[in-house]
Amino acid sequence: MSQITINGIAYAFEPGETLYECVSRHLGDTEIPVLCHDPALEPFGACRICLVEVARDKGEAGRLMASCHTPAADGLHISTRGERLNRVRKGILELLLSNYPQNKLEPAADEIPSPFQKLLREYGVTDSRYPLEQEPGKPAQPHTYLRFDPAECIHCYRCIRACDEVQGQFVLSMANRGIKSHIIQGLTGDFGEAGCVSCGRCVQTCPTNALSDRYRAKTLRADHTVQTVCTYCGVGCNLEVKVKQGRVSAISAIEDAEVNRGHTCLKGRYAFEYVHHPDRLTSPMILRDGELVEVSWDAALDYIAQRLAAIKQEHGPDAIAAISSARCTNEENYLMQKFMRAVIGNNNIEGCARVCHSPTAFGMQQVYGTGAATNSIGEIPLADCLLVFGANPTEAHPVTGARLKQAAIQGADLIIVDPRRSELSKYAACHLQPRPGSNVALLNMLCRYLIELGYVDQTFVASRTEGFEEFSAKVMAQDLDQLEKTTGVSREDARHAAEIYGRSQRAMAFHGLGITEHYQGSRAIMMLASLIMMTGNIGRPGSGMNPLRGQNNVQGAVDMGVQPDFGAGYLDYKQPEIRAQFEKIYGTEIPTQAGLKIPQMFSAAREGKLTLPAMESETKAGSPQ
């Protein structure tokens, strides 16, 4: 086992680890100070504050080396602390302090210190021996959320690298050289004109307050913090909410969260002020004498129970329906569908998940046996081909979109299938623009060329699939002239896309509502799933099928049974043996008649057949679905 010795104790290191990564894993990430380093970014080695002493033999005088980009090697002896290192680090801090505002050495009374201020305290640096006269650069033009003070910039390049390596917007750069170097935003000093999308990653990584935001998310001294999951889209970014005086005051992305790794979008980071909007409901309300009156929760629950019981007794259980929400938790959705089936006595339970991604759940279940994504977005860097079908992830799923863009920049082949041009189209190796509604025809073209060109993984197909011969025969029987006419995609372009996908070693496919919200949505999903399977691009890291969900718990809502045709776990309650299991668990009989879907609910309500449609965390009046 390969080992290095850190402060006299031997530790194992992993292949490819830097000295800093190895030390941080064993002794914590505060053992070696850093300023220019961010684990989410490539090693840079600009500030040199992470210097450690490195020797080949025990007792030998060590050389000073930057730990953030020096690879660990067997037999090295590392010292992370000592008089020599303290002296060198203090000198580096003094150099950085030479043009730093003296009134910013300590945080304001209601703020926590920045990483730079913490290091100044730790090493006792309060002044600099190197007074220089330097123009710090001009403050940026006003931005809705971001604040830039060039006087506090220590030229660590973290903001530039975060914008380049994480979000891929390339908004920031360093102008000039030496004493005159300073951060610029595009050519005009305007964040917006330079293409800033307000993701805030530059702010979060900045080790000083050169970059901050209107909410002081980095430095605000909160009364307490809460970790939560963003509800805006299906990525599910992990967030830390700062609460002060009972109010949500700032939000940051959690650095070590696997799903987003310190990154989030404009909405996740900054769109939270609605929580305290004066028009927001703060208590239940009941309509009395034509006016909505605030009541207690006990009063509201009693009223709901009484009304439900009365309606059920007078009109029967079929007069009641419920619409649950993909923004609610699994537990809430499960209870909502159980309440309708076990208490009310019908299957009139539905949610937006069926409208937008029911074809995904059904189609993938038919082919794979499950309607869930087959791998995670964390595997995107492992793929050498990325197929994005009917989705615009940089707009609808920004964190996933940024990762796809970064992968394309790093050399992965990106195939876009979308009638529209999107931001990702600029990075695509191939962009197919089929006519709306022709997805199944296009997938038949792609499958045909994959078969013709010999890109079928025969070993995988023979050992892991069934029915391929019949599937292949039907695909090859399709009229290419008719497919070309139907899709508007030329044979050459379809063949080119098939070649790119087929020759890849690992391919991941992502799809959105552009493929599901069609009358043939389920068929298109089954064709896409079959295309993936016949090329063997499933069941391995960096390959698979990934639905891009519109809300944060679309998958969970359907899993929990928020659909009129199936119960929890996609179990068919119409089958006697499955219904018996449900009834044993629920302790009561459950209905067998299929429930109403959302459009049918509103039709029934207009016809007077449905007396009470109940909703859980949904607003259908403003929903395009």
XYZ file of C-alpha atoms in Angstrom:
625
model
C 0.000 0.000 0.000
C 1.354 3.432 -0.971
C 1.891 5.736 1.995
C 3.121 9.194 2.840
C 4.171 10.428 6.261
C 2.349 13.505 7.534
C 3.816 15.171 10.619
C 5.527 11.911 11.578
C 2.544 9.584 11.071
C 2.117 7.299 8.054
C -1.103 7.534 6.038
C -2.324 5.797 2.891
C -3.127 7.924 -0.122
C -5.319 7.264 -3.135
C -4.016 7.280 -6.720
C -4.201 10.762 -8.234
C -4.541 12.570 -4.906
C -2.667 15.788 -4.285
C -0.869 16.384 -1.015
C -3.617 18.786 0.060
C -6.371 16.270 -0.708
C -4.595 13.507 1.197
C -3.901 15.699 4.230
C -7.461 17.071 4.230
C -8.971 13.589 4.053
C -6.976 12.380 7.055
C -6.569 15.531 9.179
C -9.394 17.815 8.048
C -9.570 20.635 5.535
C -8.251 23.242 7.989
C -4.880 21.557 8.534
C -3.391 23.342 5.517
C -4.535 26.928 4.858
C -5.756 27.754 1.353
C -6.927 30.858 -0.470
C -6.827 30.153 -4.204
C -7.923 26.527 -3.800
C -11.505 25.292 -4.058
C -12.170 21.516 -4.141
C -14.750 22.067 -6.879
C -12.134 23.685 -9.140
C -8.965 22.498 -10.811
C -5.772 23.056 -8.739
C -4.246 26.442 -9.530
C -1.334 27.174 -7.206
C -1.532 30.968 -7.290
C -1.510 32.097 -3.661
C 1.140 29.674 -2.286
C -0.377 29.886 1.191
C -0.781 26.086 1.066
C 2.983 25.503 1.032
C 4.168 22.455 2.977
C 7.617 21.018 3.579
C 8.265 17.929 1.450
C 11.230 15.575 1.947
C 12.157 12.217 0.419
C 13.711 10.861 3.599
C 12.965 11.212 7.294
C 15.011 13.981 8.900
C 15.944 15.523 5.557
C 15.378 19.253 5.090
C 12.154 19.631 3.188
C 11.483 21.704 0.115
C 8.575 24.134 0.125
C 5.934 22.946 -2.318
C 2.355 24.013 -3.014
C 0.236 21.169 -1.669
C -2.837 22.004 -3.760
C -1.292 20.752 -7.005
C 1.640 18.570 -5.905
C 0.743 14.887 -6.372
C 1.183 12.516 -3.455
C 3.981 9.993 -3.970
C 5.031 6.929 -2.041
C 7.550 7.579 0.718
C 7.216 11.361 0.947
C 7.552 13.028 4.350
C 5.252 16.029 4.774
C 5.283 18.748 7.415
C 2.206 20.961 7.538
C 3.147 23.108 10.537
C 6.311 24.658 11.906
C 8.218 27.882 12.437
C 9.503 28.018 8.869
C 6.052 27.521 7.362
C 4.501 30.051 9.737
C 7.089 32.626 8.714
C 6.568 32.015 4.997
C 2.769 32.021 5.248
C 2.825 35.208 7.281
C 4.985 36.847 4.611
C 2.530 35.788 1.904
C -0.367 37.268 3.868
C 1.543 40.527 4.280
C 2.056 40.698 0.524
C -1.649 40.116 -0.060
C -2.430 42.747 2.553
C -0.264 45.416 0.922
C -3.215 46.824 -1.019
C -6.051 45.524 1.133
C -8.296 48.111 2.846
C -7.241 48.567 6.472
C -10.854 48.989 7.549
C -11.700 45.514 6.197
C -9.211 43.504 8.252
C -11.978 42.578 10.693
C -15.589 41.676 9.899
C -18.444 44.017 10.721
C -20.181 43.504 14.052
C -23.026 41.373 12.648
C -20.879 39.391 10.213
C -18.688 36.308 10.362
C -15.092 36.603 9.128
C -14.199 35.658 5.580
C -11.604 32.903 4.992
C -9.006 35.612 4.358
C -9.855 37.440 7.578
C -9.648 34.151 9.484
C -6.118 33.558 8.200
C -5.068 37.092 9.124
C -6.246 36.396 12.667
C -4.619 32.957 12.815
C -1.204 34.252 11.767
C -1.466 37.545 13.627
C -1.110 39.728 10.546
C -2.470 43.224 11.086
C -0.256 45.273 8.780
C 2.049 44.897 5.814
C 5.732 45.672 5.351
C 5.124 46.134 1.650
C 3.067 49.271 1.078
C 2.279 49.601 -2.609
C 0.248 52.042 -4.585
C -2.017 50.081 -6.847
C -5.183 50.936 -8.663
C -7.608 48.202 -7.612
C -9.800 48.537 -10.685
C -13.262 49.961 -11.071
C -16.321 48.646 -9.234
C -18.677 46.678 -11.457
C -21.839 48.213 -12.862
C -24.878 47.745 -10.586
C -26.150 44.160 -10.544
C -29.484 42.949 -9.187
C -27.799 40.506 -6.810
C -24.003 40.662 -7.015
C -21.679 43.235 -5.471
C -18.038 43.699 -6.533
C -15.445 45.704 -4.589
C -12.072 45.465 -6.381
C -10.249 46.904 -3.347
C -10.754 43.593 -1.506
C -9.616 41.407 -4.415
C -6.459 39.365 -3.686
C -6.139 37.969 -7.241
C -6.756 34.333 -6.335
C -8.652 33.783 -9.626
C -11.289 31.652 -7.889
C -14.181 33.706 -9.246
C -12.832 33.490 -12.801
C -12.281 29.760 -12.546
C -15.692 29.123 -10.952
C -17.433 30.960 -13.775
C -15.354 29.093 -16.360
C -15.156 25.605 -14.837
C -18.551 25.311 -13.110
C -21.107 27.512 -14.850
C -19.248 27.842 -18.151
C -20.256 31.462 -18.784
C -16.735 32.957 -19.014
C -17.946 36.307 -17.688
C -14.880 37.231 -15.629
C -11.257 37.703 -16.592
C -8.049 39.314 -15.360
C -6.942 42.446 -17.194
C -3.352 43.700 -17.419
C -0.354 42.220 -15.641
C 1.580 42.663 -12.421
C 0.682 45.598 -10.208
C -1.993 46.820 -12.627
C -3.869 43.515 -12.930
C -7.537 43.547 -11.930
C -10.759 41.590 -12.431
C -13.008 42.678 -15.296
C -16.552 41.700 -16.268
C -16.686 41.313 -20.028
C -15.541 44.293 -22.069
C -17.737 46.909 -20.420
C -17.585 46.034 -16.729
C -21.255 45.031 -16.814
C -22.136 41.564 -15.485
C -25.339 41.390 -17.501
C -23.805 42.359 -20.832
C -21.033 39.826 -20.226
C -23.551 36.970 -20.000
C -23.845 36.567 -16.222
C -26.713 34.245 -15.256
C -26.591 35.203 -11.548
C -25.822 31.688 -10.323
C -23.686 33.221 -7.541
C -20.929 30.601 -7.736
C -18.288 33.335 -7.993
C -19.613 34.926 -4.805
C -19.634 31.687 -2.855
C -16.066 30.769 -3.789
C -14.521 34.217 -3.214
C -12.331 34.025 -0.049
C -12.722 37.750 0.659
C -15.669 40.086 0.266
C -14.500 41.390 -3.093
C -17.505 39.508 -4.429
C -20.611 39.445 -2.261
C -24.355 39.655 -2.769
C -27.235 41.780 -1.605
C -28.102 39.257 1.115
C -24.536 38.917 2.493
C -24.932 35.145 2.182
C -21.275 34.431 3.022
C -20.862 36.715 6.001
C -24.311 37.150 7.566
C -24.287 35.957 11.171
C -27.470 33.902 11.295
C -29.444 32.878 14.368
C -29.486 29.361 12.939
C -29.178 27.534 9.621
C -31.357 24.877 8.018
C -30.354 22.391 5.336
C -33.019 21.764 2.726
C -33.641 20.760 -0.886
C -34.499 23.293 -3.576
C -38.041 22.926 -4.934
C -37.682 24.768 -8.226
C -36.744 21.882 -10.549
C -35.890 18.203 -10.605
C -32.161 18.580 -9.895
C -32.803 18.815 -6.142
C -29.904 21.077 -5.162
C -28.929 20.862 -1.496
C -29.118 24.304 0.104
C -28.283 25.921 3.425
C -30.784 28.532 4.559
C -29.700 31.266 6.955
C -32.450 32.351 9.332
C -32.217 35.613 11.250
C -34.934 37.057 13.462
C -37.354 34.425 12.221
C -36.879 35.273 8.542
C -35.157 33.521 5.655
C -32.294 35.959 5.096
C -29.832 34.239 2.753
C -29.232 30.960 0.937
C -26.008 29.186 -0.004
C -25.343 25.937 -1.844
C -23.848 23.132 0.255
C -20.253 22.539 -0.820
C -20.028 18.797 -0.175
C -23.491 17.905 -1.520
C -23.074 15.215 -4.158
C -25.849 16.524 -6.383
C -24.728 20.159 -6.787
C -21.336 20.561 -5.045
C -21.725 24.184 -4.014
C -23.478 25.185 -7.213
C -27.062 26.272 -7.777
C -28.981 28.627 -10.044
C -30.452 32.105 -9.779
C -33.745 30.782 -8.415
C -32.224 28.407 -5.905
C -29.868 31.011 -4.471
C -31.793 34.265 -4.691
C -35.506 33.665 -5.368
C -36.721 33.326 -1.789
C -38.189 36.704 -0.846
C -41.669 35.459 -1.737
C -41.552 33.602 1.589
C -42.178 36.890 3.384
C -44.352 38.562 0.758
C -47.278 40.410 2.366
C -49.753 38.617 0.078
C -48.656 35.172 1.216
C -51.160 33.213 3.300
C -50.021 32.755 6.874
C -52.969 30.775 8.206
C -55.876 28.663 6.910
C -58.925 30.580 5.653
C -62.590 29.561 5.473
C -65.228 31.253 3.329
C -67.926 32.662 5.627
C -70.709 34.966 4.442
C -68.872 35.551 1.175
C -65.549 36.476 2.784
C -62.403 34.497 3.543
C -61.742 34.505 7.275
C -58.513 33.403 8.971
C -58.966 30.436 11.314
C -56.767 28.142 13.376
C -55.423 24.870 11.998
C -57.658 22.895 14.353
C -60.708 24.757 13.115
C -59.680 24.265 9.483
C -59.064 20.538 9.902
C -62.381 20.063 11.713
C -64.167 21.935 8.921
C -62.493 19.851 6.190
C -63.296 16.571 7.953
C -66.942 17.564 8.455
C -67.388 18.683 4.843
C -65.730 15.564 3.417
C -67.894 13.305 5.562
C -71.052 15.199 4.593
C -70.270 15.153 0.856
C -69.377 11.468 0.936
C -72.611 10.618 2.754
C -74.818 12.779 0.512
C -73.212 12.255 -2.926
C -71.026 9.178 -2.504
C -67.236 8.860 -2.551
C -66.971 9.512 -6.303
C -67.951 13.143 -5.716
C -64.515 13.788 -4.189
C -61.146 13.987 -5.963
C -57.641 15.046 -4.976
C -54.681 16.593 -6.786
C -51.390 16.034 -5.030
C -48.079 17.738 -5.745
C -44.644 16.804 -7.040
C -43.259 19.468 -4.703
C -44.376 17.486 -1.654
C -42.333 14.791 0.054
C -42.761 11.061 -0.492
C -44.464 10.755 2.883
C -46.983 13.508 2.100
C -47.797 12.081 -1.321
C -48.152 8.564 0.060
C -50.562 9.738 2.749
C -52.598 11.726 0.225
C -53.176 8.733 -2.062
C -53.775 6.428 0.911
C -56.334 8.888 2.278
C -58.245 8.887 -1.016
C -58.199 5.113 -1.425
C -58.596 3.939 2.162
C -60.703 6.742 3.694
C -62.662 8.398 0.886
C -62.963 5.178 -1.111
C -62.003 6.005 -4.713
C -58.960 6.276 -6.974
C -59.499 9.918 -7.930
C -55.913 10.853 -7.062
C -53.668 12.590 -9.571
C -50.739 14.989 -9.865
C -48.712 16.833 -12.445
C -46.234 13.939 -12.576
C -48.551 11.913 -14.801
C -49.179 14.848 -17.113
C -45.527 15.625 -17.753
C -43.592 12.418 -17.103
C -46.108 9.591 -16.982
C -44.813 8.433 -20.395
C -41.367 8.242 -18.829
C -42.537 6.124 -15.910
C -44.671 3.875 -18.108
C -42.255 3.565 -21.034
C -39.151 2.907 -18.952
C -41.067 0.451 -16.809
C -42.098 -1.509 -19.892
C -38.499 -1.757 -21.107
C -36.419 -1.718 -17.913
C -38.888 -2.683 -15.208
C -38.506 0.675 -13.436
C -39.432 4.242 -14.283
C -36.503 5.892 -12.523
C -33.236 7.280 -13.873
C -30.661 4.549 -14.334
C -27.704 6.611 -13.095
C -26.879 10.020 -11.623
C -25.815 13.377 -13.044
C -22.584 12.962 -11.112
C -21.530 10.473 -13.799
C -21.688 13.039 -16.620
C -17.884 13.542 -16.644
C -17.453 9.797 -17.248
C -19.459 9.838 -20.488
C -17.879 10.482 -23.882
C -21.248 11.016 -25.570
C -24.284 12.907 -24.272
C -27.668 12.719 -26.002
C -30.134 15.458 -24.996
C -33.580 14.728 -26.436
C -36.437 17.228 -26.160
C -34.969 19.248 -23.300
C -33.355 22.618 -22.649
C -31.457 21.905 -19.422
C -29.476 25.150 -19.180
C -32.832 26.913 -18.800
C -34.989 24.316 -17.043
C -32.348 22.394 -15.046
C -29.442 24.860 -14.809
C -27.046 22.815 -12.671
C -27.431 19.752 -14.886
C -27.228 21.997 -17.945
C -23.969 23.505 -16.718
C -22.486 20.036 -16.217
C -23.522 18.981 -19.716
C -21.971 22.135 -21.127
C -18.743 21.557 -19.195
C -18.573 17.977 -20.467
C -18.945 19.199 -24.058
C -16.242 21.820 -23.491
C -13.981 19.071 -22.145
C -14.458 17.033 -25.325
C -17.550 14.847 -24.901
C -19.687 14.534 -28.050
C -23.018 16.299 -27.510
C -26.042 15.315 -29.606
C -29.058 17.629 -29.374
C -32.485 16.535 -30.615
C -34.808 19.526 -30.485
C -36.675 21.604 -33.091
C -35.430 24.717 -31.273
C -31.944 26.101 -30.947
C -30.769 26.300 -27.338
C -27.610 27.318 -25.516
C -26.341 23.742 -25.632
C -26.761 23.725 -29.417
C -23.647 25.896 -29.655
C -21.609 23.055 -28.159
C -23.248 20.205 -30.088
C -21.365 17.840 -32.357
C -24.725 17.181 -33.992
C -28.075 18.974 -33.716
C -31.111 17.206 -35.147
C -34.223 19.383 -35.549
C -37.186 17.070 -36.180
C -40.676 18.319 -36.857
C -42.754 18.445 -33.657
C -44.526 15.149 -33.121
C -42.091 13.044 -35.169
C -39.969 11.708 -32.308
C -40.884 8.052 -32.834
C -40.077 8.277 -36.530
C -36.698 9.866 -35.797
C -35.838 7.211 -33.219
C -36.668 4.563 -35.823
C -34.169 6.236 -38.167
C -31.469 6.286 -35.488
C -32.085 2.658 -34.516
C -31.974 1.594 -38.162
C -28.595 3.220 -38.727
C -27.207 1.815 -35.482
C -28.169 -1.663 -36.692
C -26.878 -1.076 -40.241
C -23.553 0.331 -39.060
C -22.929 -2.544 -36.672
C -23.186 -0.617 -33.405
C -25.426 -3.174 -31.687
C -23.750 -4.659 -28.603
C -24.409 -8.269 -29.520
C -23.014 -9.674 -26.273
C -25.181 -7.405 -24.121
C -28.256 -8.013 -26.280
C -27.815 -11.786 -26.147
C -27.256 -11.957 -22.394
C -29.420 -9.135 -21.032
C -32.354 -8.564 -23.393
C -35.188 -10.366 -25.120
C -37.217 -9.709 -28.253
C -34.415 -7.992 -30.155
C -34.874 -9.990 -33.363
C -38.512 -8.943 -33.625
C -37.647 -5.349 -32.718
C -34.840 -5.247 -35.294
C -37.055 -6.674 -38.026
C -39.709 -4.012 -37.449
C -37.133 -1.209 -37.447
C -35.470 -2.420 -40.643
C -38.873 -2.703 -42.335
C -39.459 1.040 -41.995
C -39.421 3.116 -45.202
C -36.478 5.523 -44.907
C -37.962 7.876 -47.488
C -41.135 8.156 -45.440
C -39.206 8.591 -42.174
C -37.115 11.351 -43.724
C -40.240 13.079 -45.007
C -42.046 12.728 -41.666
C -39.197 14.017 -39.493
C -37.670 16.633 -41.768
C -34.273 15.219 -40.769
C -32.016 14.135 -43.621
C -30.608 10.630 -43.798
C -27.100 12.038 -43.643
C -27.759 13.896 -40.389
C -29.498 10.905 -38.787
C -26.651 8.621 -39.854
C -24.084 11.083 -38.472
C -25.862 11.191 -35.092
C -26.059 7.382 -34.998
C -22.330 7.129 -35.740
C -21.437 9.526 -32.929
C -23.625 7.702 -30.429
C -22.703 4.230 -31.632
C -18.930 4.628 -31.543
C -18.905 6.038 -28.010
C -17.686 3.881 -25.145
C -20.070 5.413 -22.601
C -23.184 7.352 -23.589
C -25.747 9.028 -21.364
C -29.164 10.112 -22.628
C -31.254 12.903 -21.114
C -34.831 13.672 -22.082
C -37.469 16.212 -21.111
C -41.031 17.234 -21.863
C -40.235 17.664 -25.546
C -40.428 13.900 -25.927
C -43.011 13.000 -23.275
C -45.820 15.534 -23.766
C -47.052 14.050 -27.038
C -49.781 11.552 -27.785
C -47.038 9.041 -28.663
C -44.876 9.989 -25.661
C -44.804 6.503 -24.132
C -43.867 4.957 -27.486
C -41.044 7.459 -27.912
C -39.691 6.649 -24.449
C -39.810 2.924 -25.183
C -37.946 3.499 -28.460
C -35.303 5.633 -26.737
C -34.909 3.059 -23.968
C -34.537 0.311 -26.572
C -31.932 2.331 -28.501
C -29.926 2.712 -25.307
C -30.237 -0.951 -24.429
C -29.318 -2.389 -27.814
C -26.045 -0.432 -27.770
C -25.246 -1.645 -24.245
C -25.281 1.863 -22.810
C -26.889 0.971 -19.519
C -25.770 -0.606 -16.281
C -22.304 0.955 -16.412
C -20.914 4.192 -14.925
C -21.276 7.051 -17.400
C -24.054 5.411 -19.399
C -27.814 5.220 -19.041
C -31.148 7.005 -19.358
C -31.975 10.105 -17.354
C -35.375 11.842 -17.308
C -35.150 15.568 -16.549
C -38.061 16.100 -14.150
C -39.831 19.421 -13.926
C -40.232 19.561 -10.143
C -38.194 18.342 -7.227
C -40.170 15.156 -6.502
C -41.903 14.070 -9.698
C -40.338 10.630 -9.391
C -41.327 10.235 -5.752
C -44.918 11.335 -6.301
C -45.482 8.630 -8.905
C -43.556 6.053 -6.868
C -45.892 6.737 -3.945
C -49.026 6.073 -6.007
C -50.209 9.574 -6.938
C -51.874 8.336 -10.118
C -55.378 7.046 -10.795
C -54.373 3.759 -12.452
C -51.766 2.338 -10.059
C -51.140 2.291 -6.346
C -47.878 2.841 -4.472
C -44.938 1.086 -6.091
C -46.730 0.989 -9.483
C -48.751 -1.977 -8.238
C -51.989 -2.638 -10.114
C -54.720 -2.547 -7.481
C -57.163 -4.102 -9.972
C -55.371 -7.449 -9.667
C -56.963 -9.464 -6.810
C -53.719 -10.621 -5.173
C -52.241 -7.107 -5.178
C -55.487 -5.568 -3.939
C -55.461 -8.079 -1.085
C -51.988 -6.878 -0.074
C -53.120 -3.257 -0.069
C -56.219 -4.076 1.952
C -54.166 -6.007 4.510
C -51.800 -3.053 4.946
C -54.513 -0.382 4.923
C -56.922 -2.359 7.073
C -59.890 -1.689 4.810
C -61.248 -2.468 1.365
C -59.986 -0.351 -1.518
C -61.898 0.455 -4.724
C -61.137 -1.236 -8.041
C -62.599 1.309 -10.457
C -59.970 3.474 -12.183
C -59.931 7.034 -10.924
C -60.221 10.345 -12.735
C -57.305 12.141 -14.324
C -56.952 15.901 -13.849
C -58.753 16.924 -17.084
C -61.535 14.471 -16.249
C -61.793 15.952 -12.753
C -62.443 19.438 -14.116
C -64.919 18.110 -16.681
C -66.752 16.225 -13.936
C -66.798 19.342 -11.762
C -68.317 21.409 -14.571
C -70.957 18.726 -15.082
C -71.794 18.692 -11.369
C -70.588 15.118 -10.864
C -67.627 16.173 -8.759
C -68.453 18.242 -5.704
C -65.040 18.652 -4.066
C -61.680 18.685 -5.838
C -58.997 18.942 -3.129
C -55.443 20.082 -3.808
C -52.166 19.625 -1.950
C -49.513 22.270 -2.713
C -50.719 22.793 -6.280
C -51.967 25.828 -8.202
C -53.740 24.592 -11.300
C -55.135 27.957 -12.360
C -51.675 29.163 -13.315
C -50.273 25.865 -14.548
C -49.687 25.337 -18.276
C -50.484 21.667 -17.681
